[in-house]
Amino acid sequence: MLEAASALGLPAQLVGEPIAQIGSQDMGWPQWQALHAACLAAYADPSIAGIIITHGTDTAEETALLLDLTLPAGKPVVLVGAMRPADAVGSDGLRNLANGVRVASDVQAAGRGVMVVMGDAVFAAVDVRKAATANIDAFKGFPRASLARVTPSSLTWFGPPHRAEEAAIGRARYDWPKALPRVAILTAGAGMDAEPVKALLGIGCKGIVLAGMGQGNAPSVVLDALEAAAKAGVPVVRSARVDEGMVDRNVEVDDDARGFVAARALGPAKARVLLMVLLANGISDARAVQAAFDGV
Ligand code: GLU
């Protein structure tokens, strides 16, 4: 891939470092640690202008947000993937890599944190999600649809870097965790009872993300069990199982009374990543967790 991308005459010299050759459904703590360490090393190397990570698409949003929360925002970090295998007709892998090179080597790419480049669009890590199981336009952004349009020969940003001030400070938002606590996603379904909540607490979950109906809702018995968990010190974040939209505080569920956190624009997978990072950084109080979700 590097040779093929280098042969395209793009405005960058590429050097590669293998981290893992796995389906991204198997990404986890060991791979994330190795990837974060490699990013820090590349970050500190003045000869490297930008970092491109080739990554499976299934968990790209999780790795992107984890790195976004734990790397400084100065040097561009770009995740690229492929929805079609390299040997498929119309494979998008090399194009996405070429687009990633275009983005990572652009002077205006700094100060935007980690980005995902797929389907000729540039997404911020906090916005991006895999929204379809197939096709090259499977990735979507919310609440910002995208930061830029890109092709191997053009790049159009839609606004200035949104994390420029932070980039100037040069610090990551959160410390790299020493370990990741167990945080589970509980998907709500009509007619379910509270037993799954008890089961999650029984296996020692340190936090629960509700992938709720509509605006992060669940049957009353489930909300009651989650309230008990929250009041016993296990943070509960309400996100939505629907594809897109905000989950705001106290709209239909009384978050103030129940001690819940509203995930705002983050879907369940990204809400879980943020909650793991917060807990690993010693942040578990519902107000502080809410402030982090409000500010991400
Ligand atoms: N399960 C694969 C992965 O996420 C999907 C194919 C791909 O995106 O490369 O790694």
XYZ file of N, CA and C in Angstrom, residues 43-295:
759
model
N 4.824 11.708 17.145
C 4.490 13.086 17.514
C 5.749 13.866 17.911
N 6.633 13.164 18.640
C 7.846 13.825 19.160
C 8.935 13.950 18.094
N 8.772 13.276 16.966
C 9.805 13.266 15.925
C 9.594 14.462 14.991
N 10.507 15.431 15.015
C 10.286 16.633 14.198
C 10.306 16.374 12.696
N 10.826 15.206 12.286
C 10.854 14.919 10.840
C 9.500 14.407 10.349
N 8.571 14.163 11.280
C 7.251 13.641 10.891
C 6.195 14.738 11.024
N 5.517 15.021 9.917
C 4.548 16.116 9.888
C 3.141 15.654 10.245
N 2.858 14.400 9.996
C 1.506 13.918 10.255
C 1.506 12.407 10.383
N 0.460 11.873 10.996
C 0.374 10.437 11.287
C -0.868 9.875 10.593
N -0.674 8.791 9.845
C -1.799 8.124 9.191
C -1.883 6.711 9.747
N -3.056 6.325 10.189
C -3.267 4.983 10.744
C -4.212 4.238 9.814
N -3.742 3.117 9.255
C -4.666 2.281 8.480
C -5.362 1.349 9.470
N -6.667 1.299 9.409
C -7.454 0.671 10.483
C -8.697 0.039 9.885
N -9.110 -1.084 10.412
C -10.395 -1.654 10.004
C -11.517 -0.671 10.295
N -12.595 -0.822 9.567
C -13.657 0.176 9.686
C -14.605 -0.089 10.856
N -14.671 -1.346 11.335
C -15.681 -1.680 12.350
C -15.538 -0.854 13.624
N -14.299 -0.650 14.056
C -14.083 0.070 15.326
C -13.266 1.344 15.120
N -13.244 1.846 13.892
C -12.453 3.061 13.617
C -12.882 4.209 14.533
N -14.185 4.319 14.777
C -14.646 5.454 15.595
C -14.147 5.344 17.035
N -13.995 4.109 17.526
C -13.532 3.947 18.906
C -12.051 4.284 19.047
N -11.238 3.750 18.138
C -9.810 4.075 18.178
C -9.603 5.567 17.944
N -10.350 6.140 17.008
C -10.185 7.569 16.704
C -10.490 8.415 17.937
N -11.586 8.114 18.634
C -11.929 8.942 19.795
C -10.941 8.714 20.941
N -10.542 7.458 21.154
C -9.580 7.180 22.225
C -8.295 7.990 22.016
N -7.786 8.007 20.790
C -6.570 8.774 20.512
C -6.835 10.273 20.574
N -8.005 10.678 20.136
C -8.366 12.102 20.166
C -8.352 12.637 21.599
N -8.784 11.802 22.527
C -8.851 12.221 23.937
C -7.475 12.200 24.606
N -6.537 11.430 24.048
C -5.287 11.150 24.773
C -4.025 11.578 24.021
N -4.187 12.260 22.883
C -3.021 12.814 22.172
C -3.175 14.326 22.095
N -2.059 15.061 22.064
C -2.165 16.494 21.807
C -2.771 16.731 20.420
N -3.351 17.907 20.219
C -4.112 18.162 18.981
C -3.278 18.834 17.894
N -1.983 18.976 18.133
C -1.171 19.763 17.201
C -0.896 19.092 15.870
N -0.316 17.890 15.898
C 0.025 17.212 14.648
C -1.192 16.450 14.137
N -1.456 16.521 12.844
C -2.626 15.775 12.365
C -2.462 14.261 12.511
N -3.529 13.620 12.980
C -3.594 12.160 13.067
C -4.825 11.737 12.276
N -4.633 10.880 11.294
C -5.705 10.536 10.364
C -5.877 9.025 10.318
N -7.085 8.542 10.561
C -7.390 7.117 10.369
C -8.009 6.934 8.992
N -7.523 5.927 8.270
C -8.154 5.580 6.997
C -8.444 4.083 6.995
N -9.426 3.692 6.216
C -9.775 2.279 6.099
C -10.301 2.009 4.710
N -10.894 0.851 4.558
C -11.470 0.489 3.260
C -12.754 -0.283 3.503
N -13.793 0.074 2.802
C -15.039 -0.687 2.888
C -15.013 -1.874 1.943
N -14.173 -1.789 0.889
C -14.057 -2.902 -0.067
C -12.638 -3.452 0.003
N -12.476 -4.774 0.063
C -11.133 -5.364 0.136
C -10.272 -4.938 -1.053
N -8.950 -5.058 -0.850
C -8.006 -4.592 -1.870
C -8.214 -5.296 -3.210
N -8.696 -6.577 -3.182
C -8.861 -7.306 -4.444
C -10.278 -7.200 -5.012
N -11.119 -6.361 -4.408
C -12.482 -6.203 -4.925
C -12.511 -5.162 -6.044
N -13.427 -5.335 -6.967
C -13.586 -4.329 -8.020
C -13.985 -3.007 -7.357
N -13.298 -1.933 -7.701
C -13.640 -0.627 -7.129
C -13.233 -0.488 -5.681
N -12.152 -1.157 -5.269
C -11.688 -1.040 -3.879
C -11.363 0.414 -3.550
N -11.726 0.818 -2.346
C -11.525 2.213 -1.939
C -10.288 2.398 -1.057
N -9.522 1.306 -0.818
C -8.412 1.404 0.124
C -7.336 2.381 -0.290
N -6.842 2.250 -1.509
C -5.753 3.119 -1.940
C -6.218 4.568 -2.061
N -7.463 4.756 -2.489
C -7.967 6.131 -2.583
C -8.071 6.764 -1.199
N -8.588 6.003 -0.239
C -8.689 6.560 1.119
C -7.310 6.869 1.692
N -6.329 5.982 1.399
C -4.965 6.238 1.874
C -4.404 7.499 1.205
N -4.605 7.616 -0.099
C -4.133 8.816 -0.808
C -4.807 10.063 -0.244
N -6.104 9.975 0.010
C -6.809 11.115 0.624
C -6.244 11.416 2.014
N -5.923 10.351 2.760
C -5.348 10.534 4.093
C -4.011 11.250 4.026
N -3.212 10.905 3.015
C -1.924 11.594 2.826
C -2.174 13.071 2.520
N -3.125 13.316 1.679
C -3.461 14.713 1.330
C -3.827 15.496 2.603
N -4.637 14.901 3.452
C -5.080 15.588 4.677
C -3.911 15.748 5.659
N -3.190 14.653 5.909
C -2.152 14.686 6.954
C -0.990 15.597 6.576
N -0.808 15.867 5.293
C 0.299 16.727 4.883
C -0.131 18.166 4.653
N -1.384 18.477 4.953
C -1.882 19.829 4.715
C -1.574 20.737 5.904
N -1.141 21.959 5.629
C -0.771 22.872 6.732
C -1.976 23.240 7.596
N -3.160 23.157 7.046
C -4.353 23.508 7.843
C -4.949 22.320 8.609
N -4.293 21.188 8.562
C -4.846 20.002 9.237
C -4.571 20.011 10.736
N -3.537 20.726 11.175
C -3.206 20.752 12.596
C -4.310 21.450 13.388
N -4.474 21.054 14.635
C -5.467 21.710 15.492
C -6.877 21.179 15.295
N -6.983 20.021 14.673
C -8.320 19.427 14.474
C -8.421 18.074 15.163
N -7.384 17.709 15.920
C -7.394 16.425 16.614
C -7.326 15.272 15.638
N -7.834 14.125 16.069
C -7.810 12.923 15.229
C -8.976 12.995 14.237
N -8.689 12.612 13.008
C -9.718 12.637 11.964
C -9.832 11.265 11.309
N -10.988 10.997 10.747
C -11.194 9.772 9.966
C -11.492 10.201 8.532
N -10.737 9.645 7.599
C -10.914 9.998 6.186
C -11.466 8.780 5.454
N -12.698 8.891 5.018
C -13.375 7.799 4.296
C -14.341 8.425 3.285
N -14.473 7.785 2.129
C -15.485 8.225 1.161
C -15.330 9.663 0.728
N -14.100 10.126 0.559
C -13.799 11.502 0.118
C -14.258 12.564 1.120
N -14.483 12.169 2.370
C -14.865 13.132 3.409
C -13.886 13.020 4.585
N -13.737 14.143 5.300
C -12.883 14.188 6.492
C -13.790 14.417 7.700
N -13.744 13.496 8.648
C -14.606 13.579 9.833
C -13.754 13.809 11.079
N -14.281 14.619 12.018
C -13.637 14.732 13.330
C -13.962 13.467 14.125
N -12.994 13.041 14.967
C -13.188 11.813 15.747
C -14.468 11.870 16.576
N -14.772 13.026 17.156
C -15.961 13.104 18.020
C -17.256 12.976 17.224
N -17.212 13.287 15.942
C -18.433 13.283 15.124
C -18.684 11.957 14.408
N -17.612 11.200 14.144
C -17.722 10.142 13.133
C -18.366 8.871 13.681
N -19.076 8.171 12.802
C -19.591 6.839 13.130
C -19.713 6.039 11.847
N -19.591 4.728 11.987
C -19.894 3.841 10.863
C -21.399 3.657 10.850
N -22.046 4.133 9.802
C -23.499 4.183 9.791
C -24.125 3.184 8.835
N -23.289 2.421 8.147
C -23.818 1.403 7.228
C -22.852 0.228 7.213
N -23.377 -0.967 6.927
C -22.525 -2.157 6.954
C -21.733 -2.315 5.665
N -22.125 -1.636 4.613
C -21.455 -1.788 3.326
C -21.499 -0.468 2.568
N -20.706 -0.430 1.524
C -20.611 0.693 0.585
C -19.625 1.765 1.053
N -19.059 2.442 0.068
C -17.909 3.302 0.348
C -18.297 4.581 1.083
N -19.576 4.908 1.126
C -19.999 6.097 1.881
C -20.624 5.700 3.218
N -20.072 4.654 3.846
C -20.661 4.109 5.079
C -20.454 5.014 6.287
N -19.497 5.933 6.219
C -19.207 6.771 7.387
C -19.971 8.087 7.324
N -20.472 8.485 8.510
C -21.247 9.723 8.616
C -20.723 10.518 9.813
N -21.008 11.817 9.804
C -20.616 12.661 10.921
C -21.823 13.322 11.554
N -21.786 13.485 12.899
C -22.839 14.188 13.611
C -22.241 14.783 14.888
N -22.537 15.988 15.291
C -23.415 16.953 14.631
C -22.792 17.637 13.420
N -21.441 17.650 13.328
C -20.851 18.174 12.091
C -20.827 17.063 11.060
N -21.415 17.290 9.893
C -21.441 16.255 8.854
C -20.016 15.885 8.458
N -19.179 16.868 8.205
C -17.762 16.604 7.925
C -16.985 17.898 8.083
N -15.669 17.765 8.180
C -14.797 18.938 8.309
C -14.316 19.420 6.954
N -14.258 18.509 5.975
C -13.688 18.861 4.665
C -14.090 17.820 3.636
N -13.978 18.186 2.381
C -14.045 17.234 1.267
C -12.630 17.045 0.758
N -12.300 15.836 0.367
C -10.932 15.563 -0.070
C -10.939 14.587 -1.234
N -10.011 14.800 -2.152
C -9.670 13.813 -3.177
C -8.147 13.747 -3.180
N -7.552 12.794 -3.898
C -6.082 12.760 -3.902
C -5.448 14.054 -4.413
N -6.206 14.861 -5.149
C -5.607 16.084 -5.699
C -6.237 17.368 -5.175
N -7.161 17.282 -4.226
C -7.789 18.514 -3.723
C -8.243 18.329 -2.283
N -8.331 19.446 -1.560
C -8.779 19.418 -0.163
C -9.459 20.748 0.149
N -10.712 20.696 0.559
C -11.456 21.914 0.878
C -11.961 21.836 2.304
N -11.374 22.640 3.205
C -11.845 22.699 4.594
C -13.075 23.587 4.672
N -14.022 23.207 5.538
C -15.256 23.998 5.674
C -15.178 25.015 6.810
N -14.098 25.007 7.580
C -13.962 25.969 8.678
C -12.560 25.908 9.240
N -12.246 26.811 10.187
C -10.912 26.808 10.782
C -10.754 25.651 11.768
N -9.511 25.327 12.165
C -9.292 24.251 13.140
C -10.067 24.517 14.431
N -10.870 23.544 14.874
C -11.742 23.773 16.025
C -11.021 23.548 17.347
N -9.789 23.005 17.297
C -9.050 22.790 18.551
C -7.705 23.508 18.517
N -7.680 24.657 17.855
C -6.414 25.372 17.662
C -5.809 25.822 18.992
N -6.655 26.316 19.905
C -6.126 26.814 21.189
C -5.459 25.691 21.971
N -6.170 24.554 22.019
C -5.627 23.383 22.704
C -4.337 22.908 22.063
N -4.308 22.955 20.726
C -3.122 22.490 20.002
C -1.917 23.318 20.402
N -2.159 24.630 20.619
C -1.059 25.521 20.999
C -0.517 25.145 22.374
N -1.397 24.681 23.269
C -0.954 24.290 24.616
C -0.108 23.013 24.549
N -0.446 22.131 23.611
C 0.393 20.965 23.369
C 0.195 19.811 24.333
N -0.894 19.826 25.101
C -1.159 18.713 26.040
C -2.386 17.937 25.584
N -2.377 16.647 25.880
C -3.575 15.853 25.618
C -4.651 16.234 26.632
N -5.917 15.992 26.270
C -7.007 16.329 27.202
C -7.030 15.412 28.416
N -6.682 14.147 28.197
C -6.699 13.168 29.303
C -5.412 12.360 29.284
N -4.992 11.935 30.480
C -3.818 11.075 30.575
C -4.120 9.711 29.965
N -3.082 9.113 29.389
C -3.239 7.766 28.863
C -3.517 6.826 30.036
N -4.581 6.030 29.961
C -4.952 5.172 31.104
C -3.880 4.129 31.421
N -3.807 3.765 32.690
C -2.928 2.642 33.080
C -3.629 1.315 32.770
N -4.930 1.345 32.733
C -5.748 0.195 32.341
C -7.122 0.763 31.978
N -7.908 -0.022 31.249
C -9.259 0.456 30.927
C -10.274 -0.302 31.782
N -11.102 0.424 32.511
C -12.100 -0.241 33.344
C -13.178 -0.907 32.485
N -13.854 -1.877 33.074
C -14.941 -2.556 32.352
C -16.165 -1.634 32.297
N -16.521 -1.236 31.096
C -17.721 -0.426 30.861
C -18.535 -1.144 29.792
N -19.804 -1.379 30.068
C -20.639 -2.140 29.130
C -21.689 -1.236 28.492
N -22.080 -1.619 27.286
C -23.205 -0.965 26.613
C -24.420 -1.866 26.766
N -25.497 -1.312 27.293
C -26.746 -2.059 27.447
C -27.762 -1.504 26.454
N -28.159 -2.329 25.509
C -29.136 -1.871 24.517
C -30.547 -2.122 25.025
N -31.361 -1.077 25.044
C -32.740 -1.197 25.510
C -33.609 -1.825 24.421
N -34.578 -2.619 24.842
C -35.553 -3.190 23.921
C -36.914 -3.227 24.587
N -37.957 -3.120 23.794
C -39.312 -3.124 24.354
C -39.554 -4.422 25.119
N -40.117 -4.306 26.277
C -40.504 -5.486 27.046
C -39.393 -6.101 27.871
N -38.202 -5.541 27.834
C -37.099 -6.136 28.605
C -37.298 -5.869 30.099
N -36.639 -6.693 30.909
C -36.704 -6.474 32.351
C -35.355 -5.969 32.857
N -35.213 -5.889 34.173
C -34.009 -5.280 34.750
C -32.893 -6.282 35.000
N -33.122 -7.560 34.667
C -32.087 -8.575 34.952
C -30.745 -8.265 34.281
N -30.723 -7.785 33.007
C -29.423 -7.479 32.391
C -28.625 -6.423 33.177
N -29.311 -5.457 33.788
C -28.600 -4.452 34.592
C -27.936 -5.135 35.781
N -28.700 -6.012 36.432
C -28.138 -6.740 37.586
C -26.945 -7.588 37.148
N -27.058 -8.206 35.964
C -25.968 -9.055 35.467
C -24.698 -8.223 35.242
N -24.878 -7.036 34.670
C -23.699 -6.179 34.419
C -23.038 -5.774 35.730
N -23.843 -5.432 36.715
C -23.268 -5.075 38.020
C -22.603 -6.299 38.639
N -23.202 -7.464 38.401
C -22.668 -8.704 38.957
C -21.288 -9.068 38.421
N -20.971 -8.633 37.196
C -19.631 -8.932 36.652
C -18.676 -7.759 36.887
N -19.096 -6.824 37.716
C -18.167 -5.771 38.143
C -18.009 -4.606 37.194
N -19.049 -4.304 36.415
C -18.945 -3.139 35.535
C -18.732 -1.877 36.351
N -17.816 -1.051 35.895
C -17.523 0.211 36.592
C -18.327 1.371 36.020
N -18.973 1.122 34.878
C -19.819 2.128 34.254
C -20.734 1.440 33.268
N -21.910 2.046 33.022
C -22.853 1.475 32.059
C -23.278 2.574 31.084
N -23.208 2.249 29.794
C -23.744 3.136 28.761
C -25.045 2.523 28.274
N -26.126 3.256 28.425
C -27.413 2.795 27.913
C -27.532 3.203 26.447
N -27.718 2.216 25.560
C -28.084 2.516 24.170
C -29.607 2.472 24.147
N -30.191 3.593 24.477
C -31.625 3.637 24.736
C -32.464 3.852 23.495
N -33.759 3.605 23.676
C -34.709 3.920 22.605
C -34.816 5.437 22.487
N -35.152 5.895 21.288
C -35.399 7.328 21.105
C -34.282 8.158 21.696
N -34.645 9.097 22.558
C -33.629 9.974 23.164
C -33.006 9.334 24.398
N -32.550 8.097 24.268
C -31.870 7.440 25.387
C -32.823 6.963 26.456
N -33.933 6.402 26.027
C -34.970 5.957 26.954
C -34.892 4.446 27.181
N -35.628 3.975 28.167
C -35.684 2.533 28.466
C -36.944 2.272 29.270
N -37.413 1.006 29.323
C -38.568 0.690 30.172
C -38.318 1.159 31.612
N -39.384 1.534 32.297
C -39.253 2.099 33.651
C -38.459 1.199 34.591
N -38.703 -0.114 34.504
C -37.985 -1.019 35.422
C -36.480 -0.978 35.175
N -36.111 -0.776 33.918
C -34.682 -0.698 33.581
C -34.109 0.623 34.089
N -34.859 1.712 33.872
C -34.386 3.015 34.380
C -34.248 2.966 35.898
N -35.186 2.299 36.567
C -35.111 2.199 38.033
C -33.844 1.458 38.467
N -33.536 0.368 37.771
C -32.332 -0.415 38.117
C -31.067 0.392 37.819
N -31.103 1.126 36.717
C -29.934 1.956 36.378
C -29.768 3.085 37.389
N -30.897 3.630 37.850
C -30.842 4.688 38.878
C -30.173 4.148 40.145
N -30.558 2.938 40.518
C -29.940 2.329 41.713
C -28.435 2.161 41.505
N -28.049 1.767 40.285
C -26.613 1.614 39.987
C -25.898 2.955 40.101
N -26.510 3.985 39.493
C -25.885 5.322 39.527
C -25.726 5.796 40.962
N -26.770 5.562 41.763
C -26.720 6.038 43.149
C -25.760 5.201 44.003
N -25.413 4.009 43.497
C -24.426 3.179 44.200
C -23.007 3.445 43.695
N -22.862 4.456 42.809
C -21.515 4.856 42.389
C -21.048 4.299 41.053
N -21.958 3.681 40.290
C -21.596 3.210 38.944
C -22.187 4.206 37.934
N -21.370 5.046 37.321
C -21.920 6.055 36.414
C -22.744 5.428 35.282
N -23.878 6.054 35.002
C -24.764 5.592 33.925
C -24.901 6.721 32.910
N -24.512 6.445 31.675
C -24.597 7.434 30.596
C -25.696 6.998 29.640
N -26.639 7.901 29.390
C -27.725 7.588 28.450
C -27.355 8.051 27.041
N -27.239 7.089 26.123
C -27.081 7.428 24.710
C -28.250 6.777 23.966
N -28.249 6.883 22.649
C -29.412 6.412 21.868
C -29.032 5.263 20.948
N -29.937 4.294 20.823
C -29.713 3.201 19.871
C -30.100 3.637 18.456
N -30.783 4.764 18.317
C -31.114 5.256 16.976
C -29.837 5.790 16.330
N -29.848 5.894 15.011
C -28.600 6.143 14.292
C -28.007 7.512 14.582
N -28.839 8.509 14.823
C -28.293 9.867 14.894
C -29.166 10.761 15.760
N -28.545 11.703 16.447
C -29.313 12.714 17.180
C -28.766 12.944 18.568
N -29.189 14.054 19.162
C -28.742 14.418 20.506
C -29.523 13.650 21.570
N -28.842 13.364 22.670
C -29.525 12.932 23.895
C -29.219 14.005 24.932
N -30.211 14.815 25.243
C -30.010 15.932 26.180
C -30.584 15.603 27.548
N -30.149 16.376 28.545
C -30.567 16.116 29.924
C -32.034 16.478 30.152
N -32.696 15.682 30.973
C -33.991 16.016 31.562
C -35.085 16.310 30.540
N -35.023 15.690 29.363
C -36.080 15.931 28.382
C -37.269 15.025 28.708
N -37.072 13.716 28.633
C -38.140 12.795 29.010
C -37.742 11.999 30.257
N -36.448 11.816 30.412
C -35.931 11.125 31.600
C -35.391 12.178 32.561
N -35.725 12.047 33.843
C -35.293 13.043 34.842
C -33.870 12.699 35.316
N -32.899 13.209 34.563
C -31.500 12.881 34.871
C -31.074 13.449 36.227
N -31.601 14.627 36.551
C -31.224 15.242 37.836
C -31.632 14.334 38.991
N -32.880 13.848 38.935
C -33.378 13.026 40.037
C -32.732 11.646 40.048
N -32.450 11.107 38.863
C -31.962 9.720 38.785
C -30.431 9.617 38.834
N -29.755 10.751 38.663
C -28.287 10.721 38.741
C -27.615 10.248 37.465
N -28.311 10.403 36.313
C -27.753 9.947 35.038
C -26.952 11.055 34.357
N -26.185 10.625 33.360
C -25.436 11.532 32.484
C -26.029 11.393 31.087
N -26.190 12.507 30.380
C -26.692 12.461 28.995
C -25.503 12.500 28.032
N -25.527 11.608 27.045
C -24.359 11.456 26.153
C -24.251 12.570 25.124
N -25.280 13.454 25.057
C -25.277 14.515 24.032
C -25.137 13.890 22.639
N -24.119 14.302 21.885
C -24.042 13.850 20.484
C -23.339 12.513 20.306
N -22.765 11.957 21.363
C -21.996 10.714 21.202
C -22.914 9.492 21.181
N -22.727 8.646 20.199
C -23.431 7.376 20.154
C -22.834 6.414 21.177
N -23.443 5.222 21.334
C -23.030 4.296 22.394
C -21.552 3.911 22.358
N -21.019 3.597 21.196
C -19.618 3.118 21.136
C -18.658 4.210 21.590
N -18.897 5.430 21.133
C -18.005 6.532 21.532
C -18.250 6.939 22.982
N -19.498 6.892 23.433
C -19.785 7.215 24.842
C -19.044 6.250 25.762
N -18.984 4.975 25.357
C -18.255 3.985 26.170
C -16.768 4.330 26.238
N -16.184 4.721 25.117
C -14.753 5.077 25.110
C -14.507 6.266 26.037
N -15.341 7.295 25.917
C -15.136 8.474 26.778
C -15.306 8.102 28.246
N -16.323 7.309 28.555
C -16.536 6.951 29.970
C -15.357 6.123 30.503
N -14.808 5.228 29.689
C -13.635 4.449 30.136
C -12.455 5.380 30.429
N -12.239 6.345 29.546
C -11.100 7.261 29.743
C -11.324 8.120 30.987
N -12.553 8.586 31.181
C -12.851 9.404 32.363
C -12.616 8.604 33.640
N -13.167 7.400 33.688
C -13.019 6.568 34.892
C -11.539 6.273 35.149
N -10.799 6.002 34.080
C -9.361 5.719 34.236
C -8.603 6.938 34.747
N -9.170 8.127 34.496
C -8.558 9.359 34.983
C -9.146 9.796 36.333
N -9.882 8.903 36.968
C -10.416 9.191 38.304
C -11.635 10.093 38.316
N -12.302 10.227 37.158
C -13.491 11.098 37.062
C -14.722 10.198 37.020
N -15.512 10.187 38.111
C -16.673 9.300 38.142
C -17.924 9.991 38.674
N -17.759 11.159 39.277
C -18.898 11.915 39.774
C -19.788 12.333 38.590
N -21.107 12.153 38.736
C -22.021 12.371 37.599
C -21.884 13.774 37.012
N -21.708 14.776 37.882
C -21.572 16.148 37.356
C -20.312 16.318 36.525
N -19.219 15.754 37.025
C -17.944 15.879 36.300
C -17.997 15.085 35.000
N -18.631 13.903 35.043
C -18.762 13.113 33.821
C -19.627 13.867 32.809
N -20.722 14.467 33.307
C -21.581 15.246 32.399
C -20.809 16.417 31.779
N -20.010 17.089 32.592
C -19.235 18.217 32.071
C -18.309 17.757 30.948
N -17.738 16.569 31.100
C -16.840 16.046 30.061
C -17.634 15.738 28.784
N -18.821 15.132 28.941
C -19.639 14.851 27.743
C -20.112 16.158 27.103
N -20.381 17.172 27.927
C -20.817 18.461 27.367
C -19.679 19.111 26.576
N -18.441 18.890 27.043
C -17.330 19.640 26.485
C -16.548 18.924 25.403
